PDB file of C-alpha atoms in Angstrom:
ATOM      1  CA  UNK A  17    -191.289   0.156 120.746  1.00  0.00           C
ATOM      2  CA  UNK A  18    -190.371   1.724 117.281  1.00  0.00           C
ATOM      3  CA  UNK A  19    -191.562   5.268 116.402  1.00  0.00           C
ATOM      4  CA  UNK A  20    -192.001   6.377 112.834  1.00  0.00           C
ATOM      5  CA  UNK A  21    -191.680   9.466 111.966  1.00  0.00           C
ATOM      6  CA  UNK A  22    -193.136  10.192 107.599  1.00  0.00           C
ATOM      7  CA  UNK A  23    -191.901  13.570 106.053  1.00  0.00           C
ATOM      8  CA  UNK A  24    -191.573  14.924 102.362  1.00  0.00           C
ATOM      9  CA  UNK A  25    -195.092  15.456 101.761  1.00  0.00           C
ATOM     10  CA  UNK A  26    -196.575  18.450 100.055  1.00  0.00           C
ATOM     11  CA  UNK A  27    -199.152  20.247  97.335  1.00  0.00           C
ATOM     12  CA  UNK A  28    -197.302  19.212  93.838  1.00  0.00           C
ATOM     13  CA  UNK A  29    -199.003  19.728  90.197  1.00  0.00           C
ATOM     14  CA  UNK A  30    -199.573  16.283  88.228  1.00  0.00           C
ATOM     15  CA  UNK A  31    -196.734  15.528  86.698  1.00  0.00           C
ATOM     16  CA  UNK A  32    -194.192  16.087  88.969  1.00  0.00           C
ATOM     17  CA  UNK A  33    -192.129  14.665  91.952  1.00  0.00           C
ATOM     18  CA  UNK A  34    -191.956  14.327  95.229  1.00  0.00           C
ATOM     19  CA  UNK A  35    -189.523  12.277  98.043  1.00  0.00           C
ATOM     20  CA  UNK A  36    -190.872  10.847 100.975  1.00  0.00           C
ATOM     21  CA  UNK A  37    -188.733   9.963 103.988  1.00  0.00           C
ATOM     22  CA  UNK A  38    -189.267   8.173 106.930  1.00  0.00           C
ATOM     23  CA  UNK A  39    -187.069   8.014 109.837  1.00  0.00           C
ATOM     24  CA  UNK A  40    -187.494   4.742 112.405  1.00  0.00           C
ATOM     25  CA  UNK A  41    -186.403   5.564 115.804  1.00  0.00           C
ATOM     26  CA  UNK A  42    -186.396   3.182 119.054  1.00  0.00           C
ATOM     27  CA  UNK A  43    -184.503   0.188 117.331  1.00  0.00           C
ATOM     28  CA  UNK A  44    -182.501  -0.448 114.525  1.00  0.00           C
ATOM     29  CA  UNK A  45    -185.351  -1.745 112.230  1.00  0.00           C
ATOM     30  CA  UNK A  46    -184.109  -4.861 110.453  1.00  0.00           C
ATOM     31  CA  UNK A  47    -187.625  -5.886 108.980  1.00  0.00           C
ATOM     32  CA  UNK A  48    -188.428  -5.441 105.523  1.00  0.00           C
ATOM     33  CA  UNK A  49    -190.135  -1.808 105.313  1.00  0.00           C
ATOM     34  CA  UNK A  50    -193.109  -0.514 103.196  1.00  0.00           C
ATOM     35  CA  UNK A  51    -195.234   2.361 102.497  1.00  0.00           C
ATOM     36  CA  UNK A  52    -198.754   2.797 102.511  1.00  0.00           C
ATOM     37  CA  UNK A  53    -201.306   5.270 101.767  1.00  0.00           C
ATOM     38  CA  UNK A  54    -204.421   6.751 102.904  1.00  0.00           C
ATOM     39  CA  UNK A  55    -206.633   8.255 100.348  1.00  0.00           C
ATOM     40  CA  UNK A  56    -209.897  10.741 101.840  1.00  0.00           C
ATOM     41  CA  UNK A  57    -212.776   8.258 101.908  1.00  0.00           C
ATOM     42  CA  UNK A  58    -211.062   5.177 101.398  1.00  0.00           C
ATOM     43  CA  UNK A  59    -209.376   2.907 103.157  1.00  0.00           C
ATOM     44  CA  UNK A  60    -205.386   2.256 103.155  1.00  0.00           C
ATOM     45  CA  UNK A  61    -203.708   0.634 100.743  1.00  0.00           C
ATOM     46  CA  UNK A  62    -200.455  -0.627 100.362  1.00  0.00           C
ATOM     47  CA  UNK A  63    -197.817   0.930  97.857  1.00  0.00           C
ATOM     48  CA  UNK A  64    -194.196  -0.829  97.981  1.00  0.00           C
ATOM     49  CA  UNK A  65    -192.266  -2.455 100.148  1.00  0.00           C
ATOM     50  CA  UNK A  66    -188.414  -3.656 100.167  1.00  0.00           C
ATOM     51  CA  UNK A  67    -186.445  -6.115 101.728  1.00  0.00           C
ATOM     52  CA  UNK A  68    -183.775  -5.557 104.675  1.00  0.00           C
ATOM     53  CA  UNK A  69    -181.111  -4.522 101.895  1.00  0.00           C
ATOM     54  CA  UNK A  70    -182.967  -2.977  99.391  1.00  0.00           C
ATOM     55  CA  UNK A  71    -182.399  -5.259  96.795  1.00  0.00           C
ATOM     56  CA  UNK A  72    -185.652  -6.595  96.736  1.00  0.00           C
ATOM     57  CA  UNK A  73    -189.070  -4.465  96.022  1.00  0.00           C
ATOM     58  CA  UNK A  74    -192.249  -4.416  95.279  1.00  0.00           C
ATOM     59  CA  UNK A  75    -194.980  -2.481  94.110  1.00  0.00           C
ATOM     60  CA  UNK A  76    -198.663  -2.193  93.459  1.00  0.00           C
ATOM     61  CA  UNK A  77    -199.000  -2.154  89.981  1.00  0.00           C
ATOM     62  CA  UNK A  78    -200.651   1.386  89.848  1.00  0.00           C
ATOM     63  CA  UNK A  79    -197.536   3.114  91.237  1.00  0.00           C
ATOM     64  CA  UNK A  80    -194.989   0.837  88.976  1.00  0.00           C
ATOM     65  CA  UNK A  81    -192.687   2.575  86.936  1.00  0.00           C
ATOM     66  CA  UNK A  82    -193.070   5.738  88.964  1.00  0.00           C
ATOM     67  CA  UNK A  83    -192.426   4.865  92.484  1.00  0.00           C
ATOM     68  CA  UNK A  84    -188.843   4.043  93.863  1.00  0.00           C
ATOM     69  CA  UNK A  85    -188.470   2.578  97.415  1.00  0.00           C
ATOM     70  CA  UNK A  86    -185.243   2.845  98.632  1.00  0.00           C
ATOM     71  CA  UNK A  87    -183.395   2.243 102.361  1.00  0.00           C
ATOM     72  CA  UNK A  88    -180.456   3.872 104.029  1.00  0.00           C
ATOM     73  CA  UNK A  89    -180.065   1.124 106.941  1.00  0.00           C
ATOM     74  CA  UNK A  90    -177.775   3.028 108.704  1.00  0.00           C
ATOM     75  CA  UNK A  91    -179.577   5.860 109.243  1.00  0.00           C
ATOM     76  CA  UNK A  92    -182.731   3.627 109.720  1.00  0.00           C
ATOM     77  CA  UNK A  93    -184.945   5.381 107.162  1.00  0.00           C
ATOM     78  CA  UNK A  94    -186.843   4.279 104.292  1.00  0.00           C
ATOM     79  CA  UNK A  95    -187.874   6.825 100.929  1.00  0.00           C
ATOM     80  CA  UNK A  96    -190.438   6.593  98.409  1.00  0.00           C
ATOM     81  CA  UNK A  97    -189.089   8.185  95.244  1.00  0.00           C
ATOM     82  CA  UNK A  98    -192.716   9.502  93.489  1.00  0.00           C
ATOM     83  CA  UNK A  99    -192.191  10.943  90.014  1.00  0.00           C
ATOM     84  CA  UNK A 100    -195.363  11.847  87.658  1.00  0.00           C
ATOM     85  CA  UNK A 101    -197.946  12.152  90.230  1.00  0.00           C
ATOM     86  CA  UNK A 102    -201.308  11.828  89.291  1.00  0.00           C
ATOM     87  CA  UNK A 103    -203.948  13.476  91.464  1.00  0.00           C
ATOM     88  CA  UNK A 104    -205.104  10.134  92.343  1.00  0.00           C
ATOM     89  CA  UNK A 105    -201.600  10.133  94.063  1.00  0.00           C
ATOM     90  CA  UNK A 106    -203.405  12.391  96.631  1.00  0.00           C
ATOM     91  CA  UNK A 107    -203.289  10.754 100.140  1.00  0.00           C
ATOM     92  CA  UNK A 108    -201.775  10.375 103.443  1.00  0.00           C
ATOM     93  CA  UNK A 109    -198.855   8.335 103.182  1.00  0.00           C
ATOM     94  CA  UNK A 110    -197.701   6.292 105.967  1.00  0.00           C
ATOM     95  CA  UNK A 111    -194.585   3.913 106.900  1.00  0.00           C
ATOM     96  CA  UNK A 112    -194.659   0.611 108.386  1.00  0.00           C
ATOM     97  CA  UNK A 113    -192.270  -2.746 108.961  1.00  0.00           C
ATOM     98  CA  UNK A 114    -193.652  -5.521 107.277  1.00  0.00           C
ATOM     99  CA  UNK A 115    -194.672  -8.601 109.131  1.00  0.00           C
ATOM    100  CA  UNK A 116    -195.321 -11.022 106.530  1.00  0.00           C
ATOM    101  CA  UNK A 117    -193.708 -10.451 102.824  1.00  0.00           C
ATOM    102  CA  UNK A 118    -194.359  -7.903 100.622  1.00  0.00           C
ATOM    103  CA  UNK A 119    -197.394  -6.131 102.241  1.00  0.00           C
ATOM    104  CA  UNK A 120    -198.651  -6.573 105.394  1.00  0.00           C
ATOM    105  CA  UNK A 121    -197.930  -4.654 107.910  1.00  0.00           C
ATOM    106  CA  UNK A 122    -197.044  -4.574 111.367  1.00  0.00           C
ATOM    107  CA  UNK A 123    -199.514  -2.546 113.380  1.00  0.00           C
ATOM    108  CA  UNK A 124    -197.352   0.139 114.060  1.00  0.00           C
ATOM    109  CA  UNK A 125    -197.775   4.015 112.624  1.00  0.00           C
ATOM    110  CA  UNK A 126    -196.402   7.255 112.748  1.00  0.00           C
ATOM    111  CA  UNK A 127    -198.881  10.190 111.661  1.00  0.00           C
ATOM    112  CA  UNK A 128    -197.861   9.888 107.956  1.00  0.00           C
ATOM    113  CA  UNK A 129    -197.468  12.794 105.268  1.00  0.00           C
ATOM    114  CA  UNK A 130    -200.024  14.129 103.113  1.00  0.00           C
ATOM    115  CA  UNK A 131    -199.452  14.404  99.595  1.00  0.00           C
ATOM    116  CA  UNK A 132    -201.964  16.392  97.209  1.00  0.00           C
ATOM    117  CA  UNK A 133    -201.471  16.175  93.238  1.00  0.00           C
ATOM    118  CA  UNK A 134    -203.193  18.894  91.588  1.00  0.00           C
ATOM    119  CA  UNK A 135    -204.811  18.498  88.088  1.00  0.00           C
TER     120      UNK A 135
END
């Protein structure tokens, strides 16, 4: 059983940046790897998602251009590069494999990291 362990968040003004890590722990995760997010009264939503190298991303078009997903295999993590945040940025942001290509996810969490973008 993989564990998943999200860190990076924090309380950023709009505009700026922030990194997100997550660190996979249990197997060496091979799967292609995404993030998601967890706005307050919504449900989640997916963000980006790469392939087993990295080569190969993709994004929800309101985070293109801004976002950067990005792998370090041998350390088993996945990052989500965020530059200009917008407060509607604000959520919890979670990790996941994916189970089908580019956005679904397997059912697996870790407790995420919250991210708040202030106006």
């Amino acid at each position: 059983q993989v564990q998943l362990v999200e860190s990076g968040g924090g309380l950023v003004r709009a505009g700026g940046s922030l990194r997100l890590s997550c660190a996979a722990s249990g197997r060496t995760i091979t799967d292609p790897l995404g993030w998601f997010r967890q706005a307050p009264g919504k449900e989640r939503e997916f963000v980006a998602s790469c392939n087993r190298s990295g080569y190969l991303s993709y994004y929800t078009n309101s985070v293109k251009g801004r976002f950067f997903i990005s792998r370090d295999n041998a350390k088993n993590t996945v990052y989500l590069q965020m530059n200009s945040l917008k407060p509607e940025d604000t959520a919890l942001y979670y990790c996941a494999a994916i189970k089908n290509w580019p956005d679904d996810p397997l059912d697996t969490w870790g407790q995420g990291t919250l991210v708040t973008v202030s106006s």
